[in-house]
Tab-separated table of C-alpha atoms and ligand atoms in Angstrom:
chain	number	residue	atom	x	y	z
A	165	MET	CA	-63.745	-185.149	-103.014
A	166	VAL	CA	-60.515	-186.920	-102.511
A	167	ASP	CA	-59.435	-187.598	-98.754
A	168	TYR	CA	-55.859	-186.401	-98.692
A	169	ARG	CA	-55.434	-187.002	-94.900
A	170	PRO	CA	-53.969	-190.495	-94.963
A	171	LEU	CA	-51.168	-189.397	-97.497
A	172	GLN	CA	-50.604	-186.182	-95.610
A	173	GLY	CA	-50.285	-188.229	-92.318
A	174	GLU	CA	-47.763	-190.519	-94.084
A	175	LEU	CA	-45.709	-187.503	-95.415
A	176	ARG	CA	-45.667	-185.995	-91.921
A	177	ALA	CA	-44.745	-189.339	-90.276
A	178	LEU	CA	-41.857	-189.712	-92.731
A	179	ALA	CA	-40.629	-186.154	-92.223
A	180	LEU	CA	-40.719	-186.776	-88.405
A	181	ALA	CA	-38.742	-189.957	-88.772
A	182	LYS	CA	-36.166	-188.595	-91.083
A	183	ASN	CA	-35.694	-185.262	-89.416
A	184	ALA	CA	-36.824	-183.585	-92.709
A	185	ILE	CA	-38.526	-180.199	-93.366
A	186	ILE	CA	-41.020	-179.862	-96.113
A	187	ILE	CA	-41.155	-176.489	-97.707
A	188	ALA	CA	-43.576	-175.698	-100.468
A	189	HIS	CA	-44.085	-172.722	-102.884
A	190	ASN	CA	-47.253	-170.778	-102.869
A	191	TYR	CA	-48.317	-172.192	-106.205
A	192	GLN	CA	-48.356	-175.890	-105.022
A	193	ARG	CA	-51.432	-177.878	-105.012
A	194	PRO	CA	-53.529	-177.189	-101.869
A	195	GLU	CA	-53.185	-180.642	-100.453
A	196	VAL	CA	-49.330	-180.395	-100.825
A	197	GLN	CA	-49.169	-176.937	-99.170
A	198	ASP	CA	-51.344	-178.158	-96.191
A	199	ALA	CA	-48.844	-181.008	-95.567
A	200	ALA	CA	-45.719	-178.620	-95.641
A	201	ASP	CA	-43.951	-177.232	-92.612
A	202	PHE	CA	-43.613	-174.009	-94.385
A	203	THR	CA	-45.331	-172.346	-97.502
A	204	GLY	CA	-44.044	-169.126	-98.881
A	205	ASP	CA	-42.677	-167.025	-101.835
A	206	SER	CA	-39.151	-167.616	-103.324
A	207	LEU	CA	-37.269	-165.276	-100.829
A	208	GLU	CA	-39.019	-166.647	-97.866
A	209	LEU	CA	-38.363	-170.331	-99.070
A	210	SER	CA	-34.681	-169.500	-99.522
A	211	ARG	CA	-34.473	-167.897	-96.094
A	212	THR	CA	-36.193	-170.993	-94.453
A	213	ALA	CA	-33.714	-173.251	-96.330
A	214	ALA	CA	-30.727	-171.285	-95.012
A	215	ALA	CA	-31.961	-171.324	-91.505
A	216	THR	CA	-33.281	-174.848	-90.893
A	217	ASP	CA	-31.399	-177.368	-88.879
A	218	ALA	CA	-33.356	-180.348	-90.404
A	219	GLY	CA	-31.076	-182.953	-92.001
A	220	ILE	CA	-33.294	-183.187	-95.257
A	221	ILE	CA	-35.097	-180.484	-97.043
A	222	LEU	CA	-38.007	-181.776	-99.212
A	223	PHE	CA	-38.619	-179.100	-101.820
A	224	CYS	CA	-42.174	-178.831	-103.244
A	225	GLY	CA	-41.548	-176.258	-106.044
A	226	VAL	CA	-39.445	-176.037	-109.250
A	227	HIS	CA	-35.894	-176.871	-109.890
A	228	PHE	CA	-34.136	-173.528	-109.282
A	229	MET	CA	-35.862	-173.203	-105.907
A	230	ALA	CA	-34.367	-176.523	-104.861
A	231	GLU	CA	-31.066	-175.639	-106.441
A	232	THR	CA	-31.019	-172.296	-104.390
A	233	ALA	CA	-31.746	-174.219	-101.240
A	234	HIS	CA	-28.669	-176.511	-102.022
A	235	ILE	CA	-26.352	-173.567	-102.702
A	236	LEU	CA	-27.301	-171.991	-99.222
A	237	SER	CA	-27.275	-175.278	-97.389
A	238	PRO	CA	-24.763	-177.598	-98.930
A	239	ASP	CA	-24.574	-179.841	-95.757
A	240	LYS	CA	-28.291	-180.663	-96.000
A	241	LYS	CA	-29.748	-183.324	-98.275
A	242	VAL	CA	-31.966	-181.302	-100.662
A	243	LEU	CA	-34.644	-183.277	-102.388
A	244	ILE	CA	-36.998	-182.093	-105.068
A	245	ALA	CA	-40.360	-183.865	-104.805
A	246	GLU	CA	-40.739	-184.015	-108.684
A	247	ILE	CA	-37.493	-184.039	-110.668
A	248	ARG	CA	-39.237	-182.850	-113.941
A	249	ALA	CA	-40.567	-179.618	-112.380
A	250	GLY	CA	-38.514	-176.865	-114.173
A	251	CYS	CA	-39.245	-173.144	-114.812
A	252	PRO	CA	-39.518	-172.206	-118.578
A	253	MET	CA	-38.401	-168.614	-117.671
A	254	ALA	CA	-35.217	-169.836	-116.058
A	255	ASP	CA	-34.478	-171.880	-119.169
A	256	MET	CA	-34.718	-168.773	-121.353
A	257	ILE	CA	-31.015	-167.731	-120.492
A	258	SER	CA	-28.017	-169.807	-120.412
A	259	ALA	CA	-24.425	-169.252	-118.665
A	260	ASP	CA	-23.118	-168.662	-122.257
A	261	ASP	CA	-25.649	-165.995	-122.933
A	262	MET	CA	-24.549	-164.400	-119.562
A	263	ARG	CA	-20.890	-164.352	-120.509
A	264	ARG	CA	-21.795	-162.646	-123.833
A	265	LEU	CA	-23.916	-160.115	-122.275
A	266	LYS	CA	-21.124	-159.263	-119.761
A	267	GLU	CA	-18.626	-158.972	-122.574
A	268	GLU	CA	-20.899	-156.516	-124.339
A	269	HIS	CA	-21.194	-154.359	-121.164
A	270	PRO	CA	-17.947	-154.573	-119.253
A	271	GLY	CA	-18.280	-152.925	-115.965
A	272	ALA	CA	-21.930	-153.437	-115.562
A	273	LEU	CA	-23.257	-155.092	-112.533
A	274	VAL	CA	-25.353	-158.252	-112.954
A	275	VAL	CA	-28.642	-158.676	-111.182
A	276	ALA	CA	-30.343	-161.992	-111.762
A	277	TYR	CA	-33.971	-162.917	-110.771
A	278	VAL	CA	-33.772	-166.036	-108.676
A	279	ASN	CA	-35.638	-167.809	-111.489
A	280	THR	CA	-32.459	-168.846	-113.179
A	281	SER	CA	-30.130	-171.902	-113.199
A	282	ALA	CA	-27.166	-172.140	-110.819
A	283	ALA	CA	-24.819	-171.761	-113.858
A	284	VAL	CA	-26.364	-168.455	-114.453
A	285	LYS	CA	-26.289	-167.445	-110.827
A	286	ALA	CA	-22.580	-168.222	-110.872
A	287	GLU	CA	-22.105	-165.522	-113.531
A	288	THR	CA	-24.040	-163.099	-111.333
A	289	ASP	CA	-23.236	-160.327	-108.782
A	290	ILE	CA	-26.333	-160.384	-106.847
A	291	CYS	CA	-29.700	-162.253	-107.071
A	292	CYS	CA	-33.084	-160.989	-106.215
A	293	THR	CA	-36.737	-162.168	-106.056
A	294	SER	CA	-39.896	-160.155	-106.934
A	295	ALA	CA	-40.033	-159.341	-103.231
A	296	ASN	CA	-36.824	-157.382	-103.116
A	297	ALA	CA	-35.750	-156.716	-106.724
A	298	ALA	CA	-36.531	-152.930	-106.514
A	299	LYS	CA	-34.585	-152.730	-103.125
A	300	VAL	CA	-31.559	-154.480	-104.667
A	301	VAL	CA	-31.481	-152.220	-107.648
A	302	ALA	CA	-32.012	-149.080	-105.601
A	303	ASN	CA	-28.992	-149.817	-103.587
A	304	ILE	CA	-26.606	-150.038	-106.465
A	305	PRO	CA	-24.480	-146.910	-106.822
A	306	ALA	CA	-25.864	-144.322	-109.285
A	307	GLY	CA	-24.071	-144.184	-112.609
A	308	ARG	CA	-23.284	-147.947	-112.514
A	309	GLU	CA	-24.636	-149.855	-115.507
A	310	ILE	CA	-27.012	-152.698	-114.472
A	311	ILE	CA	-27.744	-155.863	-116.358
A	312	PHE	CA	-31.128	-157.361	-115.120
A	313	ILE	CA	-32.095	-160.881	-116.311
A	314	PRO	CA	-34.110	-162.747	-117.279
A	315	ASP	CA	-37.608	-161.370	-116.773
A	316	ARG	CA	-38.444	-158.339	-119.070
A	317	ASN	CA	-41.630	-157.669	-117.135
A	318	LEU	CA	-40.038	-157.649	-113.633
A	319	ALA	CA	-37.234	-155.438	-115.189
A	320	LEU	CA	-39.829	-152.949	-116.224
A	321	TYR	CA	-41.464	-152.855	-112.887
A	322	VAL	CA	-37.995	-152.312	-111.338
A	323	GLU	CA	-37.249	-149.499	-113.760
A	324	LYS	CA	-40.591	-147.740	-112.805
A	325	GLN	CA	-39.903	-148.193	-109.042
A	326	THR	CA	-36.236	-147.094	-108.937
A	327	GLY	CA	-36.017	-144.728	-112.000
A	328	ARG	CA	-32.959	-146.611	-112.971
A	329	LYS	CA	-32.389	-147.727	-116.682
A	330	LEU	CA	-31.791	-151.411	-116.855
A	331	ILE	CA	-29.960	-153.612	-119.635
A	332	LYS	CA	-32.789	-156.124	-120.077
A	333	TRP	CA	-33.212	-159.744	-121.331
A	334	GLU	CA	-36.375	-160.974	-123.253
A	335	GLY	CA	-37.269	-163.561	-120.756
A	336	PHE	CA	-40.804	-163.980	-119.481
A	337	CYS	CA	-43.203	-166.301	-117.590
A	338	PRO	CA	-45.543	-167.999	-120.057
A	339	THR	CA	-48.065	-168.495	-117.188
A	340	HIS	CA	-48.284	-164.920	-116.281
A	341	GLU	CA	-48.215	-163.657	-119.885
A	342	TYR	CA	-51.636	-165.586	-120.250
A	343	ILE	CA	-53.281	-162.863	-118.159
A	344	THR	CA	-54.165	-159.846	-120.390
A	345	ALA	CA	-55.263	-156.339	-119.751
A	346	ALA	CA	-58.580	-157.256	-121.339
A	347	ASP	CA	-58.972	-159.953	-118.567
A	348	ILE	CA	-58.376	-157.365	-115.879
A	349	ALA	CA	-60.831	-154.901	-117.482
A	350	ARG	CA	-63.515	-157.610	-117.547
A	351	ALA	CA	-62.757	-158.710	-113.933
A	352	ARG	CA	-63.020	-155.015	-112.844
A	353	GLN	CA	-66.307	-154.640	-114.583
A	354	GLU	CA	-67.723	-157.718	-112.868
A	355	HIS	CA	-66.289	-156.676	-109.459
A	356	PRO	CA	-66.224	-152.803	-109.417
A	357	ASP	CA	-65.198	-152.639	-105.685
A	358	ALA	CA	-62.450	-155.044	-105.966
A	359	VAL	CA	-58.629	-154.105	-105.497
A	360	VAL	CA	-56.391	-155.391	-108.233
A	361	ILE	CA	-53.071	-157.022	-107.112
A	362	ALA	CA	-50.752	-158.242	-109.816
A	363	HIS	CA	-47.489	-160.155	-109.672
A	364	PRO	CA	-44.678	-158.105	-111.386
A	365	GLU	CA	-44.053	-160.969	-113.833
A	366	CYS	CA	-47.353	-159.827	-115.571
A	367	LEU	CA	-47.448	-158.006	-118.879
A	368	PRO	CA	-46.880	-154.236	-118.716
A	369	GLY	CA	-50.632	-153.438	-119.655
A	370	VAL	CA	-51.626	-155.619	-116.531
A	371	GLN	CA	-49.083	-154.007	-114.376
A	372	GLU	CA	-50.432	-150.553	-115.287
A	373	MET	CA	-54.013	-151.583	-114.332
A	374	ALA	CA	-52.986	-152.936	-110.990
A	375	ASP	CA	-53.480	-151.057	-107.758
A	376	SER	CA	-50.553	-152.910	-106.149
A	377	LEU	CA	-47.714	-155.074	-107.549
A	378	GLN	CA	-46.458	-157.838	-105.080
A	379	SER	CA	-44.679	-161.079	-104.758
A	380	THR	CA	-46.873	-163.970	-103.908
A	381	SER	CA	-46.448	-163.622	-100.149
A	382	GLY	CA	-46.732	-159.940	-100.549
A	383	MET	CA	-50.043	-160.340	-101.980
A	384	ILE	CA	-51.212	-162.456	-99.049
A	385	ARG	CA	-49.926	-159.717	-96.462
A	386	PHE	CA	-51.521	-157.013	-98.724
A	387	ALA	CA	-54.977	-158.659	-98.654
A	388	LYS	CA	-54.855	-159.304	-94.994
A	389	SER	CA	-53.989	-155.724	-94.012
A	390	SER	CA	-56.222	-154.146	-96.522
A	391	PRO	CA	-59.676	-152.784	-95.486
A	392	ALA	CA	-60.959	-153.892	-98.827
A	393	HIS	CA	-63.091	-157.019	-98.904
A	394	GLU	CA	-62.787	-158.101	-102.676
A	395	PHE	CA	-59.541	-158.618	-104.728
A	396	ILE	CA	-58.734	-159.523	-108.271
A	397	ILE	CA	-55.515	-161.527	-108.086
A	398	ALA	CA	-53.410	-161.467	-111.162
A	399	THR	CA	-50.969	-164.467	-110.639
A	400	GLU	CA	-50.883	-168.366	-110.676
A	401	LEU	CA	-54.062	-169.664	-109.540
A	402	GLY	CA	-52.444	-171.850	-106.733
A	403	LEU	CA	-52.084	-168.661	-104.514
A	404	ASN	CA	-55.986	-168.598	-104.089
A	405	HIS	CA	-55.657	-171.483	-101.700
A	406	ARG	CA	-53.691	-169.532	-98.952
A	407	LEU	CA	-55.442	-166.259	-99.704
A	408	ALA	CA	-58.977	-167.896	-99.073
A	409	LYS	CA	-57.730	-170.023	-96.118
A	410	GLU	CA	-56.044	-167.072	-94.362
A	411	ASN	CA	-58.846	-164.475	-95.280
A	412	PRO	CA	-62.060	-166.324	-94.919
A	413	ASP	CA	-64.077	-163.125	-94.653
A	414	LYS	CA	-62.625	-161.786	-98.003
A	415	LYS	CA	-63.413	-162.652	-101.723
A	416	PHE	CA	-60.752	-163.344	-104.257
A	417	TYR	CA	-61.295	-163.432	-107.968
A	418	SER	CA	-59.104	-164.660	-110.824
A	419	PRO	CA	-59.056	-162.521	-114.063
A	420	THR	CA	-58.522	-165.858	-116.017
A	421	ARG	CA	-58.691	-169.577	-115.366
A	422	LYS	CA	-55.551	-169.978	-117.800
A	423	ALA	CA	-52.880	-168.805	-115.316
A	424	ILE	CA	-51.733	-172.323	-114.148
A	425	CYS	CA	-48.059	-173.202	-114.060
A	426	PRO	CA	-47.859	-176.790	-115.189
A	427	ASN	CA	-44.537	-177.375	-113.633
A	428	MET	CA	-45.764	-176.288	-110.261
A	429	LYS	CA	-48.641	-178.691	-110.543
A	430	MET	CA	-46.389	-181.632	-111.377
A	431	THR	CA	-45.828	-182.228	-107.608
A	432	THR	CA	-48.477	-184.277	-106.215
A	433	LEU	CA	-48.841	-185.840	-102.597
A	434	PRO	CA	-47.951	-189.485	-103.656
A	435	LYS	CA	-44.741	-188.240	-105.448
A	436	ALA	CA	-43.669	-186.140	-102.473
A	437	VAL	CA	-44.313	-189.269	-100.294
A	438	GLN	CA	-42.289	-191.489	-102.691
A	439	THR	CA	-39.419	-189.042	-102.943
A	440	LEU	CA	-38.950	-188.698	-99.308
A	441	LYS	CA	-39.347	-192.347	-98.553
A	442	GLU	CA	-36.628	-193.281	-101.254
A	443	GLU	CA	-34.642	-190.107	-100.626
A	444	ARG	CA	-34.530	-189.799	-104.417
A	445	TYR	CA	-34.105	-186.737	-106.665
A	446	GLU	CA	-31.284	-185.189	-104.619
A	447	ILE	CA	-30.114	-181.771	-105.973
A	448	ARG	CA	-26.356	-181.401	-106.029
A	449	LEU	CA	-24.067	-179.003	-108.014
A	450	PRO	CA	-20.562	-179.012	-108.979
A	451	GLU	CA	-18.771	-177.340	-106.052
A	452	GLU	CA	-17.232	-174.613	-108.223
A	453	ILE	CA	-20.552	-173.604	-109.531
A	454	ARG	CA	-22.276	-173.737	-106.134
A	455	ARG	CA	-19.440	-171.568	-104.569
A	456	LYS	CA	-19.569	-168.981	-107.235
A	457	ALA	CA	-23.415	-168.726	-107.184
A	458	LEU	CA	-23.266	-168.583	-103.258
A	459	ALA	CA	-22.213	-164.863	-102.759
A	460	ALA	CA	-25.049	-163.693	-105.161
A	461	VAL	CA	-27.642	-165.756	-103.394
A	462	GLU	CA	-26.532	-164.806	-99.940
A	463	ALA	CA	-26.747	-161.116	-100.821
A	464	MET	CA	-30.311	-161.740	-102.008
A	465	VAL	CA	-31.283	-163.354	-98.632
A	466	ARG	CA	-29.833	-160.309	-96.681
A	467	TYR	CA	-32.140	-157.935	-98.653
A	468	SER	CA	-35.317	-159.017	-96.969
B	155	LIG	P1	-42.659	-165.388	-105.821
B	155	LIG	O1	-41.281	-165.219	-105.422
B	155	LIG	O2	-43.464	-164.140	-105.830
B	155	LIG	O3	-43.367	-166.332	-105.060
B	155	LIG	O4	-42.720	-165.830	-107.315
B	155	LIG	C1	-42.010	-167.003	-107.844
B	155	LIG	C2	-42.547	-167.333	-109.121
B	155	LIG	O5	-42.088	-168.182	-109.801
B	155	LIG	C3	-43.422	-166.505	-109.832
B	155	LIG	O6	-43.863	-167.109	-110.941
B	156	LIG	FE1	-41.527	-170.168	-113.723
B	156	LIG	FE2	-43.740	-168.863	-114.226
B	156	LIG	FE3	-43.976	-171.263	-113.289
B	156	LIG	FE4	-43.102	-169.239	-111.688
B	156	LIG	S1	-45.054	-169.510	-112.711
B	156	LIG	S2	-42.362	-171.266	-111.779
B	156	LIG	S3	-41.904	-167.937	-113.327
B	156	LIG	S4	-43.160	-170.828	-115.172
């Protein structure tokens, strides 16, 4: 067993000395989550980044998340702990693709999942996360065409929740698509009393078998307030750390060991320490892109 306490102590001391806040996504390595000031889902992280009065934000997550923090808080120094940590789903649509799509559907409102680049957000009317996507779409006046990008699975979930027809994009999360309906069926057989909670990035067959579809923090809240004692969790394996820590009397099972996001796992404690020490890997955007993306991101943060 590695003793992470010395490095965690070093990171905390640096944060104190530099007036920095450390925020981490729910999929980060346990030892990174445990050293952070705040751990949450994409929406909570954006809200935290917007509200902080720290001078430096050290972001432990993937690139689009740190970009979103910079869009909301341009006066803060936003550092990403590991510069190579991207999101393959976000890379599945470009700003050029967006412009073409808008040309094909003039008059349509564009809703973009926050898992997109800033250049794509700049072409967007309103952003959303998995926590508020259905709410965002439900509030769009009936009859207005809606482009929803890039996640085809989240789009399907939103269509079911709202009864609206969406113009979709064929993007997806490779990590969530590793989880199959057969994995859920097997897990259910092994744990017949367990409640199945899935992330809306999961495949349609997995969504259909779930008792509840939730964002990552939504899963934690659901498990806490549920009278059930056993849960099958269909999302990236990193979430199990908080689930187990915050619900010591409950049991959590993973339908497959394959659901690991390699990008989320690139951030390690030594890298986080080094990044904050050197104040390296600062995320900055051309002001025109940031400004264009801001309204869409601010609207997302308001839909909590
Ligand atoms: P959440 O917003 O639910 O935390 O999801 C982010 C993400 O990247 C899921 O793959
Ligand atoms: Fe992107 Fe999927 Fe990783 Fe989330 S889990 S950051 S959507 S690749």
